[in-house]
Short mmCIF file of C-alpha atoms and ligand atoms in Angstrom, two decimals:
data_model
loop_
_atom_site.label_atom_id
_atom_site.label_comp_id
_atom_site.label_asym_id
_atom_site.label_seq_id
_atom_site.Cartn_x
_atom_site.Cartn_y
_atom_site.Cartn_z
CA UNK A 16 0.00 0.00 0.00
CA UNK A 17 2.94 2.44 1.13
CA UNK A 18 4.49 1.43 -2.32
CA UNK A 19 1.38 2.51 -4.76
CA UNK A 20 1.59 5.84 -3.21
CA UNK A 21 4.95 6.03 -3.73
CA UNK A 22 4.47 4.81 -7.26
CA UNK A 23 1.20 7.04 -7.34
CA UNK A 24 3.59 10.09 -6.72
CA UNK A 25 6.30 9.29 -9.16
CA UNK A 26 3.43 8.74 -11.99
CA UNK A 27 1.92 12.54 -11.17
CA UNK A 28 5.63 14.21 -11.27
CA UNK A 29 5.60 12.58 -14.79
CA UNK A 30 2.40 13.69 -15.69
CA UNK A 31 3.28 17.25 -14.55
CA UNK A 32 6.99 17.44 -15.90
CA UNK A 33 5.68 15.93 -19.42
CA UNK A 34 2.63 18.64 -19.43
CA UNK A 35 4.87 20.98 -18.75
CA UNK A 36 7.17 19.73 -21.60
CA UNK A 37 5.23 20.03 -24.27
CA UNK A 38 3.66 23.15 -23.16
CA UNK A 39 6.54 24.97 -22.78
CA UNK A 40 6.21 25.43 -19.07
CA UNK A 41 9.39 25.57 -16.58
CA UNK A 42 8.46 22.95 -14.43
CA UNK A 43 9.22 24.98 -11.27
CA UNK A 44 6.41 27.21 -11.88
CA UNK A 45 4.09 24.09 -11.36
CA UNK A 46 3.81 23.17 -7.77
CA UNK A 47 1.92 19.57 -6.71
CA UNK A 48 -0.64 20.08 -3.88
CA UNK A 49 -1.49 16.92 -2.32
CA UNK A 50 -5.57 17.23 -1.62
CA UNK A 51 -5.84 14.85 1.45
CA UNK A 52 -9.53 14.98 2.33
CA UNK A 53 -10.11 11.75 3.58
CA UNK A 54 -6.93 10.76 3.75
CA UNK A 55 -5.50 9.06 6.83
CA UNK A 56 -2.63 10.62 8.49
CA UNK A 57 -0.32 7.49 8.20
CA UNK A 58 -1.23 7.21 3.99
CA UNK A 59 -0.53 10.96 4.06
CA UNK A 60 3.07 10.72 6.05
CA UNK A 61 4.48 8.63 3.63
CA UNK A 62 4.03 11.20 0.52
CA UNK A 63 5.30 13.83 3.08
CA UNK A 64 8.47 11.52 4.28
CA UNK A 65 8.78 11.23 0.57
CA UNK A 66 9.77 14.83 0.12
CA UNK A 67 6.23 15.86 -0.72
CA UNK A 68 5.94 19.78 1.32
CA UNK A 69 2.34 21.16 -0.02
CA UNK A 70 -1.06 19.40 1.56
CA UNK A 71 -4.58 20.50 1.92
CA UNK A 72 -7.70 19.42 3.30
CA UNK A 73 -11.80 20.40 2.97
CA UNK A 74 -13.07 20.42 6.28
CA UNK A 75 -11.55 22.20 9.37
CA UNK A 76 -12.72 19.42 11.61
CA UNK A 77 -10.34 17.17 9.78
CA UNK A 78 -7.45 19.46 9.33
CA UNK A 79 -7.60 19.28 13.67
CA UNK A 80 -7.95 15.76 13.65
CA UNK A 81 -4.84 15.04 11.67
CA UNK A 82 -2.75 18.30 12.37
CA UNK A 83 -0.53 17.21 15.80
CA UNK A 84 0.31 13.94 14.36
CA UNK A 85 1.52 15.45 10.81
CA UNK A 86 3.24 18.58 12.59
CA UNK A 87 6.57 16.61 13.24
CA UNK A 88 7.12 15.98 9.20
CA UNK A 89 7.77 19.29 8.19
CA UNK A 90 5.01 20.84 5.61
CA UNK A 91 3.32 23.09 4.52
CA UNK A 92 -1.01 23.46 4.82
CA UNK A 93 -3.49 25.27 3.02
CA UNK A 94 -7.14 25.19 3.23
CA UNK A 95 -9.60 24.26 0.12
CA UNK A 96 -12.57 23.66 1.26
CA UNK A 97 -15.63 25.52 1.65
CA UNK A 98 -14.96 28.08 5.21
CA UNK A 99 -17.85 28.43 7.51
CA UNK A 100 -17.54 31.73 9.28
CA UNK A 101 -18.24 29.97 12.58
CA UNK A 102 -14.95 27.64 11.81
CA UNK A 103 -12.30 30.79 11.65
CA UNK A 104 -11.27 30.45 15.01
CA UNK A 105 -10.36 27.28 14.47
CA UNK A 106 -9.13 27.13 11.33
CA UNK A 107 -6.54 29.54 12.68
CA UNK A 108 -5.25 27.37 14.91
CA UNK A 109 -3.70 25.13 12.57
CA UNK A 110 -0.53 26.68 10.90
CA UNK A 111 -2.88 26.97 7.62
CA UNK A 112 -0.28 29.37 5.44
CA UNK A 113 -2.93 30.11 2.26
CA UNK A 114 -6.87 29.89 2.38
CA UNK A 115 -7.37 28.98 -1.65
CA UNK A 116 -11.25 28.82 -1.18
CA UNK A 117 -11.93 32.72 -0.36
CA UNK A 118 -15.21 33.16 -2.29
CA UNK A 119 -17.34 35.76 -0.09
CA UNK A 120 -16.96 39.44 1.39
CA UNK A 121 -18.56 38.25 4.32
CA UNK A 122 -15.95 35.43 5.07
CA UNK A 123 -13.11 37.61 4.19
CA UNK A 124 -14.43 40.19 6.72
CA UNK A 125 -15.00 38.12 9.36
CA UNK A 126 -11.39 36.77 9.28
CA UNK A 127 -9.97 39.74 8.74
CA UNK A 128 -11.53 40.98 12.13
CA UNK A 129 -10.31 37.37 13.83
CA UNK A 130 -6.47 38.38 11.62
CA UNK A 131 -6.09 41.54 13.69
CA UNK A 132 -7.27 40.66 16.60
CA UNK A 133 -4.60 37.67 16.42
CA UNK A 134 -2.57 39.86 14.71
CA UNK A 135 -1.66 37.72 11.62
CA UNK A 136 -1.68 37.91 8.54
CA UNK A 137 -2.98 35.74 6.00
CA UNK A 138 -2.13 34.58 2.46
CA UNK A 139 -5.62 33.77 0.36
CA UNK A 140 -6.48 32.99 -3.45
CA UNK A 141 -10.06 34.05 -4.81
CA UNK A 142 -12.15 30.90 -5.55
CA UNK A 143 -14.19 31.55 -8.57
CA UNK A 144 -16.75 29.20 -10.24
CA UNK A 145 -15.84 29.11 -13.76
CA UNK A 146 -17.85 26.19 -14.52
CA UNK A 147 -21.03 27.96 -13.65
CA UNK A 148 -22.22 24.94 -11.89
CA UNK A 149 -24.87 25.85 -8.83
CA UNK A 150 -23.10 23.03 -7.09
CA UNK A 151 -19.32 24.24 -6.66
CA UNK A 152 -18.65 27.27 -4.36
CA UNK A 153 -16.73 30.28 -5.99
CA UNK A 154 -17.41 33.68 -6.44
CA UNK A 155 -19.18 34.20 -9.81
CA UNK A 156 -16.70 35.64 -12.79
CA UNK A 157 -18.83 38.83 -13.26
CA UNK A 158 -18.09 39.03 -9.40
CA UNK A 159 -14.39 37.74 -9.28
CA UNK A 160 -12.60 41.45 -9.79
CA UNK A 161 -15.24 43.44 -7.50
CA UNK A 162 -14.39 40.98 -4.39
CA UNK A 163 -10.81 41.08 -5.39
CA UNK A 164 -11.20 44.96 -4.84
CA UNK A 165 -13.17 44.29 -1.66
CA UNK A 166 -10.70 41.62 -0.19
CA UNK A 167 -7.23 44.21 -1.13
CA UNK A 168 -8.88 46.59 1.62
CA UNK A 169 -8.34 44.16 4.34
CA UNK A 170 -4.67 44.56 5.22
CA UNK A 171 -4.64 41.21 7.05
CA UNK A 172 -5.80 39.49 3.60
CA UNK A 173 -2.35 38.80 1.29
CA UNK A 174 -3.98 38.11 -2.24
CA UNK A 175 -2.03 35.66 -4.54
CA UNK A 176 -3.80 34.57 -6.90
CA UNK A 177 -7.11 32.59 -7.95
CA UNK A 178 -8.80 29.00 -7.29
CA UNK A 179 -10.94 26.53 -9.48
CA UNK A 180 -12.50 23.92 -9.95
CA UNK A 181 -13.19 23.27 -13.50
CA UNK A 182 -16.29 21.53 -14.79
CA UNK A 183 -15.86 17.29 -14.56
CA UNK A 184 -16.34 16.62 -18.21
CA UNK A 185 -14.38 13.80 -20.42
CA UNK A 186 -14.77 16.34 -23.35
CA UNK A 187 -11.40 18.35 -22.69
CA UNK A 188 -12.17 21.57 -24.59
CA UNK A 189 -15.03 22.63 -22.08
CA UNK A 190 -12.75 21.87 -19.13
CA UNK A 191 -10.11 24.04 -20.92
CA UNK A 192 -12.60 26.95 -21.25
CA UNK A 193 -13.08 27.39 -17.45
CA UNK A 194 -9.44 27.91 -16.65
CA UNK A 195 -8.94 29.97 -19.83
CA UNK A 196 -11.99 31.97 -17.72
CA UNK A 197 -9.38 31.85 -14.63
CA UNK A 198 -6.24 32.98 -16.71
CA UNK A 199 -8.75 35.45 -18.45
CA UNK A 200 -9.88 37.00 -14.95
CA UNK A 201 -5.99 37.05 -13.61
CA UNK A 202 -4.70 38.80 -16.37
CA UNK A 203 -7.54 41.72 -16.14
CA UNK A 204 -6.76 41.44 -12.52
CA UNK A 205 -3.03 42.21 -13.13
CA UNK A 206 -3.54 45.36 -15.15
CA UNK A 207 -5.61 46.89 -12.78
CA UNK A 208 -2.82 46.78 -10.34
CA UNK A 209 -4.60 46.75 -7.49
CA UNK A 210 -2.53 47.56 -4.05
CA UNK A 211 -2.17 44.71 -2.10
CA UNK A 212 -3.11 42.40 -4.68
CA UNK A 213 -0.62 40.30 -6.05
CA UNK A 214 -1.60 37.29 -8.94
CA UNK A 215 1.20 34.97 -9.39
CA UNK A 216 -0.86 31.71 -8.46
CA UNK A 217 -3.52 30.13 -10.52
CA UNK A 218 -4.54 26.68 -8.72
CA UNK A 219 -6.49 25.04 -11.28
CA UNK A 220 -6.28 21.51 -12.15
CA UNK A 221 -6.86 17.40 -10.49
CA UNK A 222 -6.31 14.30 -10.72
CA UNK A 223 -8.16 14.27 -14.21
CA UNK A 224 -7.54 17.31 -16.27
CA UNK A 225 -4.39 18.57 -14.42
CA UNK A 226 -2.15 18.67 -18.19
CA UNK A 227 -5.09 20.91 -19.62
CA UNK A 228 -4.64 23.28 -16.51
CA UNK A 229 -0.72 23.13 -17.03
CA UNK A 230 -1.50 24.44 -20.82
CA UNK A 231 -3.51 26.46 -19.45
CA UNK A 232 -1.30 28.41 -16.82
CA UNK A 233 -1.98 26.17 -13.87
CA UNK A 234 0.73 27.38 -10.65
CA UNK A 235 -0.37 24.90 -7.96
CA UNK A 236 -2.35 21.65 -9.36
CA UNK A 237 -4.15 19.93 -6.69
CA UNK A 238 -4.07 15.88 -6.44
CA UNK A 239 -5.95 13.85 -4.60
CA UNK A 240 -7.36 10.67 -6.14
CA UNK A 241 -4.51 9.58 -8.22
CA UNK A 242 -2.46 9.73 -5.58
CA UNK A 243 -4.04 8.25 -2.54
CA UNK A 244 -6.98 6.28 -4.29
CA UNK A 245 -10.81 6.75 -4.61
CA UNK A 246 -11.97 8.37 -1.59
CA UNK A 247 -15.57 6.71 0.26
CA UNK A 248 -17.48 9.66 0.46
CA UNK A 249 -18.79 11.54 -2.93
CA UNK A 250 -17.26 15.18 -3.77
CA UNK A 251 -20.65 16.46 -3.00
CA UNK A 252 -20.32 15.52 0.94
CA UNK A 253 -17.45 18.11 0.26
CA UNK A 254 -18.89 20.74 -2.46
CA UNK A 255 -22.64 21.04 -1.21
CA UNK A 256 -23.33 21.59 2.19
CA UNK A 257 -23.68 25.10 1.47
CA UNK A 258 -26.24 24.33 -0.85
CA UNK A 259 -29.75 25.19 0.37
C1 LIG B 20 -10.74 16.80 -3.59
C2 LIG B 20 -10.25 18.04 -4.19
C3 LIG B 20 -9.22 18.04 -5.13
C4 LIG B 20 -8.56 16.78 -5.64
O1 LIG B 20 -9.42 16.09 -6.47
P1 LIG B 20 -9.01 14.68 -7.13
O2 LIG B 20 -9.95 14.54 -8.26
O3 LIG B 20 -9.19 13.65 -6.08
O4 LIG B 20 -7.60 14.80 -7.56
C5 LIG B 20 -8.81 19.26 -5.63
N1 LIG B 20 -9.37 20.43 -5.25
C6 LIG B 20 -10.37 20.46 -4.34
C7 LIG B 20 -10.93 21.78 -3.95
C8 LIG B 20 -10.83 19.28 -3.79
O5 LIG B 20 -11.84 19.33 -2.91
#
């Protein structure tokens, strides 16, 4: 079991340096999140013992579950799934470096207040829904460079890029579109120049369509499946609780 992940790991860097290959990416401007929702915390210390640094999980409940036994293998955490405001206390008690799934004023406010009070600071990407699907979180594109402009007011908030999740579709060229959307959004984003907002990340890509976000632009890809397996509970136990 230790060995597939191993094996599972080795296959991805492929994947990602051959993407980046024939796109004409520098492979160091791809970095491999593992996504370890799920995941338990012995399957997930053998990708970090084997030099993997960048993991993230859904829920905040989980991140605490797994956090003190993970914290002696150096790494580093972000956060990607949807944040309840009542969860930011929390949340910040975990060493979390980048919240990728910032998709509301109201959330952004609320831990910015929580930020100073602690008095952090916080690195965060914009999560946009660019598949226009009523069941992934994300601030809507028409929305994506007013809350960017909201979010750059809160000192506490470092801005570095943007987060997707592109549509799950076998037929590549509609994935492609949404983070075309993504790259599209950054780049009107960048010549703004907004203070306090920089956009060097784009995390955009999985396990299924992660050399479309590579040709796409793709900074951090985030891989969960093909590295640790099929998970037991659906993406939706994950993606819709919002959802009323
Ligand atoms: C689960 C998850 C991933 C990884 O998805 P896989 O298809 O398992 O690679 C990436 N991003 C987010 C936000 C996730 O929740």
């Amino acid at each position: 079991m230790n060995e597939e992940i191993l094996q599972n790991i080795a296959a991805i860097q492929e994947r990602i340096n051959n993407a980046c290959k024939e796109n004409g990416r520098n492979r160091n401007e791809v970095k491999l999140l593992l996504a370890t929702k799920t995941v338990p915390t012995d399957r997930i210390k053998i990708a970090l013992q084997a030099g993997q640094t960048l993991i993230a999980e859904n829920k905040v409940q989980e991140l605490k579950e797994k956090y003190e036994v993970l914290k002696v293998i150096p790494h580093t955490n972000h956060f990607i799934g949807h944040l309840q405001t009542n969860k930011i206390k929390d949340l910040l008690k975990y060493d979390v470096s980048c919240i990728q799934s910032l998709d509301r004023l109201n959330l952004a406010e609320k831990l910015h207040r929580r930020l100073l009070f602690e008095n952090k600071t916080i690195e965060v990407l914009i999560q946009v829904n660019t598949s226009f699907e009523e069941s992934k979180f994300g601030t809507s594109p028409d929305n994506a460079i007013e809350l960017v402009k909201q979010v750059a007011q809160l000192e506490t908030l470092k801005i570095k890029g943007l987060m997707t999740i592109g549509l799950f579709s076998a037929e590549t060229e509609k994935v492609r579109k949404c983070f075309r959307l993504l790259k599209d959004i950054q780049q009107q984003i960048i010549a703004l120049e907004i203070p306090n907002v920089e956009m060097q990340e784009l995390s955009m890509g999985m396990s299924n369509d992660l050399e479309t976000a590579i040709a796409e632009g793709a900074t951090i890809i985030r891989v969960g499946t093909a590295i640790f397996g099929k998970r037991i509970y659906p993406d939706s136990y994950y993606w819709n609780e919002g959802i009323k």
